[in-house]
Amino acid sequence: MDDTAACALPGDLTGDESARLQALRHYGILDTPLELAFDDLARLARHICAAPIALISLVDRDRQWFKAEIGLGRRETPIDQSVCRFAIQAQGVFVVPDLLQDARFASNPLVTRPQGVRFYAGAPLVTPDGIALGTVCVLDYQPRELGLPQQEMLDVLARQVMRLLELKLANDRQGQMVRELDEARQRMATLAHTDVLTGLANRRSFTERLRQQQALLQRGGAVACLLMMDIDWFKQVNDRYGHHVGDEALRLFAATCRDVFRASDVVSRWGGEEFLALLPATSVAEGRVVAQRLHAALAAAAVPGVVPPLHLSASVGLAHFDPARPLDLTLRALDAALYTAKNQGRNCTVTV
């Protein structure tokens, strides 16, 4: 064994050591809580080897960290106190009968302290790619030997630890896949109910919301009103500036609606440059006030990236949401009020 390489400073990483540390982090095991499955394997190691201390040790860059520890009383030690960093470079079980008599470990604080450890045996934890992450090891306070059957069992336990790590990795991947699937479903559900360009409710989801509101009103809920809004001269915006500016105009209109309407209101892109808003618990008179705020907010805003500034306006139809009236008739009346506003010169509100 090359003692110089084994004792390299933590900052002096070789390519192989960088790859080993990357593999260790790939398992996501460092600094996880104690787990019974790993503790049981450490107990088996202690029992089979008749040793007072048993560890499942993972060799990190600056420390060795114990996924399981029986008899030591700590979860990690500095890397310069690690015997396992030598064990992971060995082939098979690494045994040191007397640590005090070995020049590599004679000055180790774990050895030199009162009632220090004297014996070590560790079987490396080797990934399917042949990378050693740490060990299953046992320690004793007396110099001793470890028989071949015990060494073989220590090696068996190391393989069992790796199976647990592989299982954890597979479970983590499965959990991540489930999370990603849930997120994808949520995104799909959002897309199914949202207009992609403006982020407002789409026609389908808004129609469903109208039906729900109608049912509430039929059961004696508070009043509500509806606004149908159409951006004035929108075709000319597209023809003069291009569809990319038209898209910016639609986004600006949607953002203005978010500022003007309440969180309890529902605003949708009904189609093209036409928008619908449902205002629960709002009378027609209150709805007119909201419409006037919208006209003022549009006049104050400018479409981004257009010089000279391009300001939008909208024609608005306003109606009381009568629950006794068929929904399609209410929408037709709104549409008629909207076109009346257009015929009256646009940038105004007409109440049906």
Short mmCIF file of C-alpha atoms in Angstrom, two decimals, residues 63 74 107 162 175 216:
data_model
loop_
_atom_site.label_atom_id
_atom_site.label_comp_id
_atom_site.label_asym_id
_atom_site.label_seq_id
_atom_site.Cartn_x
_atom_site.Cartn_y
_atom_site.Cartn_z
CA ARG A 63 -14.42 13.01 7.96
CA ARG A 74 -20.25 9.31 18.25
CA SER A 107 -0.29 8.21 16.86
CA MET A 162 -24.62 -2.17 -0.09
CA GLY A 175 -40.04 8.81 -4.92
CA LEU A 216 -75.04 29.24 -5.78
#
